[in-house]
Amino acid sequence: MFSNRLFNILVPIISVLLGLISGAIIMLIFGYNPIAGFAALWNGAFGDAYFFGETIRQVTPYILSGLAVAFALRSGLLNIGVEGQVFMGWIASVWIGISFDLPMIVHLPLAILAAAVAGAFWGFIPGLLKAKLGVHEVIVTIMMNYIALYLSNSIVRNLLSDGADRTEKVAETASLQSNWLAEMTFYSRIHYGFIVAILMAFVMWFIINRTTTGFELRSVGFNQHASKYAGMNVSKNIVLAMVISGAFAGLAGAMEGLGTFGFMSIKAGFTNIGFDGIAVALLGANTAFGVILAAFLFGVLKIGALNMPTAAGVPTELVEIIIALIIFFVASSYMIRWVILWFKKEGK
Amino acid sequence: MEIIELISRILGASVVFATPLIFTALGGVFSERSGVINIGLEGLMIMGAFVAIVSNLTFHSVFGAATPVVSLIIAMIVSAIFALVHAVASITFRADQVVSGVAINFLALGIGLFLTKQWYDKGQTDFIESPIYSSNVPLLNKIPILGDMFFTGWYWTSYLAIAMAFLVWFIIFKTPFGLRLRSVGEHPMAADTNGINVYKMRYIGVMLSGAFGGLGGAVYALTVTHNFSHGTIVGQGFIALAAVIFGKWHPLGALGAAIFFGFAQSLSIVSSDIALLENVPSVFMLIAPYVLTILALAGFIGRAEAPKSLGEAYVKGNR
């Protein structure tokens, strides 16, 4: 029999392969050359230093939003509200970034911290409602997403600017951007944020696997009643899980606010960083290391796809379909397990 | 008579936004009553909008005046089939229903935009030539006051939506089929013991939600946007989901909630005409539906009770 651990590694790999194969089939159906398509995708992500810089830039917020979803899932909570928490973190970091005049050693950490706090607060509300009133966190977080979207638009327009569509740029002292990294990658938008992201992945691993709090969070995720019987405070752990999850999401917003863009603008819709985080977390099996790998894969797909129309004539949106299918395959892991076991039986 | 003119204007604008929400929310009621969470309503609306626009553009020369109806029907059928993906994943393969719904949303937008690029070679489709036009109901619009309010300048789809809500109420609460659908969502094992095919009922529930969600998206596309792009359906599906919950999983409740949300959306547009609301920043109008939904869920506006086994895959023989 296959061990569970092996299954947990095999399912994501098979899902990605199935997703890519489906993408190839779609390309064949519409008369494109799949090999040329995937080659364009590969070159678009790794072709030269600029593309690679952009890929890392894209991976950075994905790691953090993936960690946010994964952390909540470990405690049995599905945080669809990462998107809204990203917005709150983004606006908070830019707010601090443009309104203070401080030395960098204070200003940058303060702006990043503000993002984490704002995201955490946006996670706290659904966490509290879930813990105290038993309200399903999925619906509340969806609603919180829209509130965050409209609220941040209103803040940009009325508080941080005089009716303009975007804020001014954050001060040098609060920026994650780096001339050195930019020059090295032919002026891509890569920034120091990836260090924060990797650090946070380590923080998540440490909290989950090496602290009592992490043990309690996981325990609540497995069985709330047993945890309560064992003397754990289930309500406190639910709120805590959402707060930490929201903080990670807020940091993802700070990556965009202080790194990629350096400002906040009026948004007509969502950035999808948060929704893609769900895919990242699922594919990464909710572990810190898995999230880094999955975020890297999605970053490569998203940035590489931009090269597909010019190099192979394939519409960029093909990658959205591939990502959606990968989520389906991971979610339907029951089917993959069943097929593997069936093959195993036949082979005997 | 100014006040009546104002009321009929607000009412008209509310109903335009509410109509697609009503259809989609009714779809949500079907799916969730059968025990399957449907976060994918947004994706189903996207699919419906896309298919309706494409078939409208394609068959305009064939069907002439009947084109809108034909495109609505095609959109319903295709979306129902598309919902099968959600059904297979969440019912047969026991995937997490929320995750599968999220994937539906991604997939619909991906397919819609991919095919738009493929067929029209740009980011959005052309504008359709036979949209649904608003009209007056003959004779009834001559009734003083009421005629202005309810029978002047509405789309026929709005009347259909309201009638449909009552029909769905009848189906779910007054027919054997509805009883079976509800029992499958409340206690699938008990239903199975009584000889009801749980899987079949849930498949029907999800496919009906696909048909209605597709109809909602199609109506939105044919009455409001008149073309398809990435910005055609942005969040209406999630508002419809909110309407399902705000309406306590009841078709008529969903109808009321959808009309209220349509009203809230129209307020942010027409509020400048109303002296009382002139000074309220539009952001409060924009976030009102979402805040109210959270309050409703938190039990401040009556407790909302979900179907008992909502979100749980049914495994035969498991206890």
XYZ file of C-alpha atoms in Angstrom:
667
model
C 0.000 0.000 0.000
C 1.074 3.536 -0.650
C 1.744 5.545 2.476
C -0.206 8.731 3.052
C 2.950 10.808 2.823
C 3.699 9.495 -0.655
C 0.112 10.243 -1.703
C 0.455 13.788 -0.445
C 3.471 14.309 -2.688
C 2.088 12.413 -5.679
C -1.319 14.119 -5.833
C 0.013 17.659 -6.479
C 2.556 16.424 -9.020
C -0.025 14.401 -10.925
C -2.466 17.328 -10.785
C 0.067 19.719 -12.293
C 0.918 17.210 -15.016
C -2.771 16.656 -15.800
C -3.306 20.410 -15.897
C -0.427 20.921 -18.317
C -1.548 18.003 -20.488
C -5.047 19.500 -20.628
C -3.475 22.783 -21.674
C -1.601 20.994 -24.444
C -4.804 19.306 -25.622
C -6.617 22.661 -25.706
C -3.748 24.117 -27.765
C -3.971 21.167 -30.178
C -7.733 21.569 -30.544
C -7.337 25.232 -31.468
C -4.578 24.528 -33.909
C -1.559 25.714 -31.936
C 1.663 23.839 -31.491
C 1.766 22.821 -27.802
C 5.551 22.474 -27.828
C 5.950 25.991 -29.197
C 3.375 27.201 -26.670
C 5.110 25.709 -23.662
C 8.503 26.786 -24.977
C 7.199 30.349 -25.173
C 5.919 29.996 -21.622
C 9.302 28.728 -20.408
C 11.190 31.523 -22.162
C 8.726 34.071 -20.859
C 9.575 33.049 -17.313
C 13.286 32.185 -17.543
C 14.334 33.543 -20.956
C 16.524 36.326 -19.630
C 17.262 38.206 -16.431
C 14.330 40.601 -16.922
C 11.771 37.820 -17.225
C 13.301 36.019 -14.267
C 13.127 39.196 -12.178
C 9.446 39.623 -13.052
C 8.785 35.984 -12.181
C 10.323 36.425 -8.716
C 8.310 39.642 -8.336
C 5.120 37.702 -9.042
C 6.096 34.792 -6.800
C 6.636 37.070 -3.767
C 2.999 37.998 -3.018
C 1.873 34.489 -4.027
C 4.031 32.958 -1.308
C 2.482 35.233 1.298
C -1.120 34.850 0.135
C -0.541 31.096 -0.127
C 0.787 31.040 3.436
C -2.281 32.986 4.557
C -4.700 30.457 3.063
C -2.581 27.493 4.204
C -2.292 28.735 7.775
C -6.056 29.113 8.131
C -6.672 25.744 6.482
C -4.407 24.078 9.033
C -6.911 25.192 11.650
C -9.807 23.999 9.535
C -10.795 27.465 8.287
C -11.114 28.452 4.651
C -10.027 32.061 4.367
C -11.445 33.273 1.034
C -10.948 36.774 2.380
C -7.232 36.912 1.632
C -8.071 39.184 -1.280
C -9.638 41.778 1.024
C -6.863 41.422 3.578
C -4.342 42.060 0.788
C -6.187 45.295 -0.023
C -6.151 46.418 3.585
C -2.452 45.617 3.964
C -1.678 47.375 0.701
C -3.511 50.570 1.640
C -2.082 50.582 5.189
C 1.505 50.178 3.999
C 1.122 52.939 1.420
C -0.585 55.179 3.960
C 2.377 54.877 6.354
C 4.755 55.071 3.414
C 3.537 58.448 2.172
C 2.613 60.228 5.373
C 5.758 59.947 7.516
C 9.275 61.221 7.255
C 11.436 58.777 9.170
C 14.795 57.054 8.797
C 14.547 53.853 6.784
C 15.371 51.587 9.694
C 12.152 52.721 11.386
C 9.989 53.653 8.431
C 10.181 50.451 6.371
C 9.501 48.061 9.281
C 6.704 50.344 10.450
C 5.045 50.313 7.017
C 5.355 46.526 6.776
C 4.040 46.100 10.298
C 1.078 48.361 9.551
C 0.207 46.136 6.599
C 0.329 43.035 8.796
C -1.849 44.687 11.446
C -4.404 45.907 8.908
C -4.623 42.456 7.321
C -4.830 40.847 10.751
C -7.701 43.133 11.716
C -9.553 42.207 8.521
C -9.072 38.551 9.462
C -10.030 39.162 13.078
C -13.632 40.137 12.253
C -14.610 36.883 10.496
C -12.570 34.953 13.073
C -14.499 36.516 15.926
C -17.860 35.983 14.226
C -16.959 32.339 13.626
C -15.711 31.748 17.159
C -18.447 33.564 19.065
C -21.511 33.227 16.847
C -20.667 30.268 14.644
C -21.051 32.258 11.420
C -19.506 30.500 8.439
C -16.186 32.203 7.672
C -16.438 31.652 3.897
C -19.423 33.932 3.392
C -18.212 36.591 5.821
C -14.795 36.756 4.180
C -16.339 37.050 0.703
C -18.382 39.997 1.933
C -15.308 41.490 3.640
C -13.500 41.341 0.288
C -15.992 43.696 -1.305
C -16.044 45.995 1.694
C -12.230 46.192 1.504
C -12.318 46.895 -2.238
C -14.763 49.800 -1.976
C -13.264 51.097 1.251
C -9.738 51.228 -0.143
C -10.968 52.939 -3.314
C -12.690 55.535 -1.194
C -9.588 56.004 0.988
C -7.391 56.501 -2.077
C -9.772 59.019 -3.571
C -10.762 60.990 -0.496
C -8.081 60.617 2.158
C -4.772 59.893 0.429
C -5.284 62.084 -2.614
C -7.472 64.916 -3.802
C -9.906 62.916 -5.855
C -7.120 61.367 -7.944
C -6.987 57.784 -9.192
C -3.823 56.886 -7.277
C -1.754 57.962 -4.324
C 1.668 59.515 -4.630
C 4.676 57.199 -4.418
C 5.807 56.006 -1.010
C 8.926 57.660 0.437
C 12.333 56.215 -0.455
C 12.700 55.248 3.203
C 9.655 52.974 3.107
C 10.313 51.405 -0.275
C 11.303 47.808 -0.881
C 12.475 48.654 -4.380
C 16.164 48.335 -5.108
C 18.196 49.870 -7.889
C 20.777 47.189 -7.507
C 18.311 44.346 -8.110
C 16.573 46.291 -10.876
C 19.805 46.970 -12.751
C 20.835 43.354 -12.481
C 17.575 42.262 -14.135
C 17.331 44.867 -16.946
C 14.949 47.028 -14.863
C 12.354 44.470 -13.938
C 10.175 45.291 -10.931
C 11.892 42.768 -8.638
C 12.271 44.037 -5.056
C 13.527 42.949 -1.650
C 10.114 41.602 -0.717
C 11.068 38.032 -1.570
C 13.295 38.019 1.519
C 10.260 38.914 3.638
C 8.251 36.161 1.929
C 10.855 33.447 2.548
C 11.254 34.631 6.126
C 7.504 34.390 6.675
C 7.418 30.869 5.257
C 9.969 29.994 7.925
C 7.844 31.764 10.554
C 4.805 29.726 9.532
C 6.762 26.474 9.674
C 8.075 27.415 13.100
C 4.674 28.390 14.536
C 2.902 25.329 13.165
C 5.524 22.695 13.884
C 7.563 23.958 16.795
C 5.246 25.798 19.198
C 2.423 24.839 21.543
C 0.205 27.372 19.808
C 0.814 25.644 16.491
C -0.014 22.282 18.018
C -3.273 23.657 19.369
C -4.135 25.284 16.021
C -3.598 22.026 14.166
C -5.511 20.135 16.803
C -8.510 22.472 16.432
C -8.281 21.904 12.690
C -8.461 18.139 13.100
C -11.228 17.953 15.682
C -12.762 20.858 17.540
C -14.632 18.730 20.046
C -11.619 16.639 21.005
C -9.540 19.804 21.356
C -12.137 21.334 23.628
C -12.291 18.153 25.691
C -8.509 18.248 26.014
C -8.827 21.676 27.575
C -7.927 23.903 24.655
C -9.705 27.176 24.059
C -11.237 26.545 20.641
C -12.636 30.072 20.207
C -9.301 31.669 20.980
C -7.525 29.416 18.502
C -10.016 30.132 15.704
C -9.595 33.881 16.168
C -5.819 33.515 16.398
C -5.661 31.444 13.203
C -7.623 34.072 11.276
C -5.544 36.906 12.729
C -2.220 35.306 11.755
C -3.624 34.319 8.362
C -4.797 37.881 7.822
C -1.383 39.208 8.829
C 0.314 37.093 6.137
C -2.219 38.379 3.615
C -1.618 41.953 4.718
C 2.087 41.448 4.096
C 1.293 40.281 0.570
C -0.415 43.649 0.124
C 2.686 45.417 1.445
C 4.762 43.648 -1.221
C 2.621 45.300 -3.889
C 2.347 48.631 -2.092
C 5.968 49.064 -1.061
C 7.643 46.924 -3.692
C 6.040 46.286 -7.068
C 4.052 49.508 -7.470
C 5.071 51.862 -4.694
C 1.550 53.323 -4.610
C -2.105 52.363 -4.327
C -4.570 53.073 -7.096
C -8.318 52.840 -7.565
C -9.208 49.282 -8.496
C -12.197 48.275 -10.585
C -11.938 44.700 -9.379
C -9.808 42.279 -7.432
C -6.101 41.672 -7.955
C -6.598 37.905 -7.711
C -3.529 37.617 -5.465
C -5.788 36.287 -2.741
C -7.785 33.920 -4.935
C -4.627 32.567 -6.504
C -3.383 32.064 -2.935
C -6.094 29.420 -2.512
C -4.667 27.520 -5.464
C -1.140 27.947 -4.140
C -2.039 26.650 -0.679
C -3.958 23.670 -2.021
C -1.201 22.666 -4.379
C 1.395 23.189 -1.663
C -0.514 20.787 0.626
C -0.742 23.577 3.245
C 2.906 23.286 4.240
C 5.308 26.212 4.259
C 7.764 24.558 1.895
C 5.017 23.312 -0.403
C 3.587 26.832 -0.620
C 6.962 28.204 -1.787
C 7.156 25.587 -4.540
C 3.545 26.078 -5.610
C 3.878 29.882 -5.574
C 6.918 29.521 -7.790
C 5.006 27.339 -10.231
C 2.066 29.763 -10.460
C 4.410 32.737 -10.747
C 6.173 31.040 -13.654
C 2.837 30.209 -15.319
C 1.447 33.729 -14.923
C 4.548 35.610 -16.080
C 5.494 33.061 -18.730
C 1.988 33.312 -20.177
C 2.586 36.957 -21.079
C 5.109 35.786 -23.659
C 2.758 33.246 -25.246
C 0.766 35.584 -27.532
C 3.862 37.118 -29.145
C 6.040 34.009 -29.339
C 3.455 31.351 -30.177
C 0.191 33.205 -30.847
C -1.515 31.473 -27.928
C -3.842 33.711 -25.837
C -2.557 34.415 -22.318
C -5.864 33.248 -20.825
C -4.934 29.630 -21.544
C -2.924 29.722 -18.324
C -6.033 30.707 -16.324
C -7.723 27.595 -17.646
C -4.693 25.452 -16.760
C -4.610 26.863 -13.211
C -8.354 26.280 -12.764
C -7.947 22.681 -13.918
C -5.009 22.128 -11.555
C -7.221 23.287 -8.665
C -9.924 20.858 -9.790
C -7.504 17.961 -9.952
C -6.021 18.716 -6.535
C -9.493 19.145 -5.045
C -10.587 15.856 -6.588
C -7.618 14.032 -5.082
C -10.050 11.290 -4.135
C -10.211 10.417 -7.823
C -6.423 10.419 -8.234
C -5.997 8.215 -5.159
C -8.631 5.871 -6.468
C -6.938 5.605 -9.889
C -3.489 5.025 -8.351
C -4.853 2.289 -6.098
C -6.686 0.729 -9.024
C -3.485 0.602 -11.092
C -1.672 -0.855 -8.113
C -4.269 -3.603 -7.821
C -4.177 -4.366 -11.550
C -0.401 -4.607 -11.424
C -0.424 -7.414 -8.902
C -46.248 64.191 -8.455
C -42.507 64.539 -8.314
C -42.217 61.963 -5.574
C -43.937 59.310 -7.699
C -41.624 60.017 -10.569
C -38.668 59.633 -8.224
C -39.968 56.381 -6.760
C -40.608 54.910 -10.176
C -37.092 55.920 -11.268
C -35.475 54.255 -8.243
C -37.734 51.230 -8.629
C -36.862 50.930 -12.313
C -33.111 51.151 -11.676
C -33.318 48.675 -8.763
C -35.170 46.132 -10.837
C -32.649 46.284 -13.688
C -29.845 45.334 -11.297
C -32.002 42.970 -9.278
C -33.256 40.812 -12.177
C -29.991 38.921 -12.864
C -29.492 38.538 -9.103
C -32.947 36.993 -8.717
C -32.329 34.354 -11.384
C -28.888 33.500 -10.049
C -30.017 33.450 -6.432
C -32.818 31.022 -7.359
C -30.146 28.802 -8.876
C -28.193 29.072 -5.658
C -31.286 28.027 -3.697
C -31.623 24.855 -5.787
C -27.998 23.876 -5.333
C -27.692 24.716 -1.644
C -31.049 23.132 -0.767
C -29.693 19.895 -2.206
C -26.635 20.214 0.046
C -24.042 21.506 -2.395
C -22.398 24.873 -1.638
C -22.163 26.908 -4.805
C -19.454 29.571 -4.624
C -19.282 29.047 -8.392
C -22.422 31.117 -9.078
C -20.127 33.898 -10.263
C -18.503 31.561 -12.798
C -21.883 30.265 -13.943
C -23.010 33.840 -14.546
C -19.820 34.530 -16.496
C -20.466 31.464 -18.637
C -24.077 32.510 -19.207
C -23.093 36.059 -20.159
C -20.410 34.827 -22.539
C -22.601 32.255 -24.260
C -25.525 34.663 -24.548
C -23.384 37.337 -26.178
C -21.707 34.900 -28.572
C -24.969 33.259 -29.631
C -26.628 36.646 -29.969
C -23.847 37.831 -32.272
C -23.819 34.576 -34.234
C -27.531 33.936 -34.699
C -28.669 37.529 -35.042
C -29.144 37.139 -38.780
C -30.952 33.798 -38.453
C -33.542 34.443 -35.762
C -34.082 38.178 -36.098
C -36.385 39.458 -33.380
C -36.369 36.166 -31.501
C -32.577 36.281 -31.044
C -32.583 37.405 -27.386
C -34.836 34.537 -26.342
C -32.798 32.032 -28.307
C -29.552 33.287 -26.759
C -31.028 33.092 -23.254
C -32.036 29.487 -23.835
C -28.654 28.528 -25.273
C -26.936 30.229 -22.320
C -29.086 28.254 -19.883
C -28.305 24.940 -21.541
C -24.555 25.519 -21.840
C -24.273 26.779 -18.267
C -26.200 23.786 -16.958
C -23.738 21.506 -18.736
C -20.836 23.591 -17.449
C -22.167 23.205 -13.894
C -21.711 19.456 -14.373
C -17.995 20.039 -13.774
C -18.812 21.306 -10.288
C -21.259 18.472 -9.785
C -18.839 15.743 -10.817
C -16.020 17.179 -8.693
C -18.030 17.864 -5.564
C -20.584 15.027 -5.630
C -18.824 12.097 -7.279
C -15.201 12.884 -6.513
C -16.029 14.330 -3.070
C -13.906 17.418 -3.675
C -14.225 20.268 -1.211
C -17.295 22.086 -2.551
C -15.963 25.543 -1.837
C -12.671 24.832 -3.582
C -14.437 23.326 -6.573
C -16.642 26.420 -6.735
C -13.593 28.682 -6.690
C -12.150 26.624 -9.539
C -15.427 27.054 -11.476
C -15.031 30.813 -11.206
C -11.467 30.685 -12.543
C -12.386 28.238 -15.265
C -15.383 30.188 -16.564
C -13.431 33.426 -16.813
C -10.474 31.631 -18.403
C -12.634 29.881 -21.008
C -14.671 32.999 -21.730
C -11.665 35.248 -22.280
C -9.666 32.574 -24.117
C -12.467 31.988 -26.598
C -13.107 35.716 -26.938
C -9.472 36.217 -27.944
C -9.744 33.179 -30.191
C -12.926 34.184 -32.002
C -12.869 37.970 -31.926
C -9.121 38.528 -31.754
C -9.391 41.146 -28.989
C -10.101 41.490 -25.305
C -13.843 41.978 -25.634
C -16.570 40.913 -28.041
C -18.390 43.252 -30.407
C -21.565 44.910 -29.173
C -24.652 42.825 -29.860
C -27.255 44.014 -32.314
C -30.365 42.613 -30.704
C -30.307 43.271 -26.967
C -33.390 43.068 -24.774
C -35.160 46.433 -24.787
C -37.231 47.878 -22.022
C -40.869 48.366 -22.880
C -44.227 49.386 -21.478
C -46.925 46.882 -20.698
C -49.902 47.855 -22.859
C -53.093 48.869 -21.003
C -51.602 48.256 -17.541
C -49.268 51.232 -17.916
C -52.368 53.453 -18.166
C -53.266 52.766 -14.532
C -52.548 55.946 -12.579
C -49.474 55.811 -10.308
C -49.127 51.994 -10.356
C -48.781 52.043 -14.111
C -45.843 54.438 -13.879
C -44.224 52.457 -11.122
C -44.551 48.877 -12.303
C -45.496 48.779 -15.960
C -43.442 51.480 -17.630
C -39.933 50.977 -18.954
C -39.215 47.575 -17.418
C -37.537 44.681 -19.200
C -39.775 41.662 -19.748
C -37.119 39.536 -18.075
C -37.854 41.306 -14.776
C -41.439 40.065 -14.761
C -40.140 36.627 -15.691
C -37.707 36.689 -12.756
C -40.407 37.573 -10.245
C -42.776 34.953 -11.655
C -39.935 32.433 -11.590
C -39.318 33.057 -7.885
C -42.909 32.058 -7.105
C -42.623 29.055 -9.397
C -39.428 27.903 -7.666
C -41.116 28.394 -4.297
C -43.944 26.163 -5.471
C -41.548 23.525 -6.801
C -39.395 23.416 -3.682
C -42.116 23.520 -1.050
C -45.216 22.066 -2.712
C -44.063 19.218 -4.953
C -42.627 15.744 -4.241
C -39.530 16.716 -6.195
C -38.952 19.700 -3.898
C -39.418 17.594 -0.801
C -36.828 15.126 -2.072
C -34.422 17.913 -2.946
C -34.712 19.389 0.532
C -34.444 16.046 2.295
C -31.215 15.300 0.426
C -29.786 18.549 1.698
C -30.947 18.074 5.263
C -30.278 14.416 5.938
C -29.004 12.482 2.920
C -28.758 9.171 4.757
C -32.403 9.289 5.826
C -33.346 10.227 2.274
C -31.290 7.354 0.891
C -32.960 4.928 3.275
C -36.290 6.063 1.888
C -35.234 5.193 -1.622
C -34.319 8.653 -2.846
C -31.285 8.713 -5.116
C -29.101 11.229 -3.271
C -26.536 11.601 -6.033
C -29.198 12.104 -8.704
C -31.009 14.763 -6.695
C -27.786 16.638 -6.019
C -26.778 16.495 -9.674
C -30.163 17.942 -10.611
C -29.785 20.663 -7.968
C -26.369 21.718 -9.238
C -27.409 21.609 -12.893
C -30.492 23.717 -12.156
C -28.227 26.221 -10.436
C -26.136 26.219 -13.606
C -29.192 26.896 -15.768
C -30.466 29.692 -13.531
C -27.015 31.181 -12.935
C -26.404 31.149 -16.677
C -29.775 32.804 -17.252
C -28.859 35.485 -14.716
C -25.544 36.211 -16.389
C -27.184 36.173 -19.825
C -29.887 38.624 -18.761
C -27.243 40.939 -17.288
C -25.249 40.824 -20.519
C -28.275 41.379 -22.785
C -29.858 44.163 -20.735
C -26.931 46.043 -19.191
C -23.520 45.507 -20.801
C -24.370 44.364 -24.378
C -20.912 42.807 -24.840
C -18.574 40.402 -23.039
C -15.229 41.272 -21.491
C -13.341 40.559 -18.278
C -15.390 43.277 -16.603
C -18.870 42.054 -17.540
C -19.544 40.012 -14.422
C -17.618 41.356 -11.455
C -19.064 40.111 -8.223
C -22.756 39.835 -9.137
C -22.509 36.093 -8.536
C -21.218 36.650 -5.036
C -23.990 39.156 -4.344
C -26.479 36.555 -5.554
C -24.910 34.094 -3.129
C -25.339 36.688 -0.409
C -28.975 37.032 -1.464
C -29.447 33.278 -1.034
C -28.175 33.461 2.530
C -29.822 36.787 3.347
C -33.049 35.248 2.081
C -32.487 32.262 4.357
C -32.333 29.720 1.533
C -35.966 30.452 0.669
C -36.879 31.356 -2.952
C -39.105 34.253 -1.926
C -36.570 35.395 0.636
C -33.929 35.327 -2.075
C -36.282 37.345 -4.290
C -36.677 39.986 -1.605
C -32.962 40.049 -0.835
C -32.055 40.337 -4.513
C -34.447 43.254 -4.969
C -32.966 44.892 -1.884
C -29.406 44.446 -3.181
C -30.491 45.784 -6.565
C -31.961 48.762 -4.736
C -28.699 49.269 -2.808
C -26.693 49.124 -6.050
C -29.018 51.550 -7.801
C -28.851 53.930 -4.827
C -25.163 54.506 -5.368
C -26.156 55.620 -8.868
C -29.353 57.602 -8.281
C -28.598 58.895 -4.757
C -27.557 62.253 -6.167
C -31.248 62.844 -7.021
C -32.437 62.237 -3.500
C -32.023 65.152 -1.112
C -31.827 62.931 1.961
C -29.017 60.760 0.593
C -27.116 63.427 -1.261
C -24.593 63.909 1.525
C -24.007 60.243 2.268
C -20.679 59.258 0.679
C -21.252 56.730 -2.071
C -18.902 54.254 -0.406
C -21.532 53.569 2.276
C -24.059 52.763 -0.424
C -21.576 50.494 -2.139
C -20.701 48.461 0.948
C -24.237 48.364 2.365
C -25.268 45.001 0.827
C -22.181 43.284 2.168
C -22.362 44.771 5.660
C -26.047 43.868 5.868
C -25.320 40.294 4.824
C -22.715 39.949 7.567
C -25.139 41.401 10.096
C -27.832 39.007 8.885
C -25.460 36.077 9.263
C -24.414 37.204 12.715
C -28.037 36.870 13.705
C -28.823 40.548 14.158
C -31.560 40.312 11.539
C -33.055 36.956 12.468
C -31.068 33.755 12.520
C -30.246 32.242 9.114
C -30.328 28.469 9.264
C -28.471 26.623 6.509
C -29.544 23.207 5.214
C -28.145 20.692 7.698
C -25.729 18.782 5.507
C -24.653 21.717 3.337
C -21.069 21.226 2.202
C -20.787 17.569 3.122
C -20.159 14.987 0.445
C -22.478 12.022 0.801
C -20.688 8.705 1.018
C -22.998 5.735 0.790
C -22.752 3.507 3.849
C -20.880 6.047 5.976
C -22.470 6.962 9.261
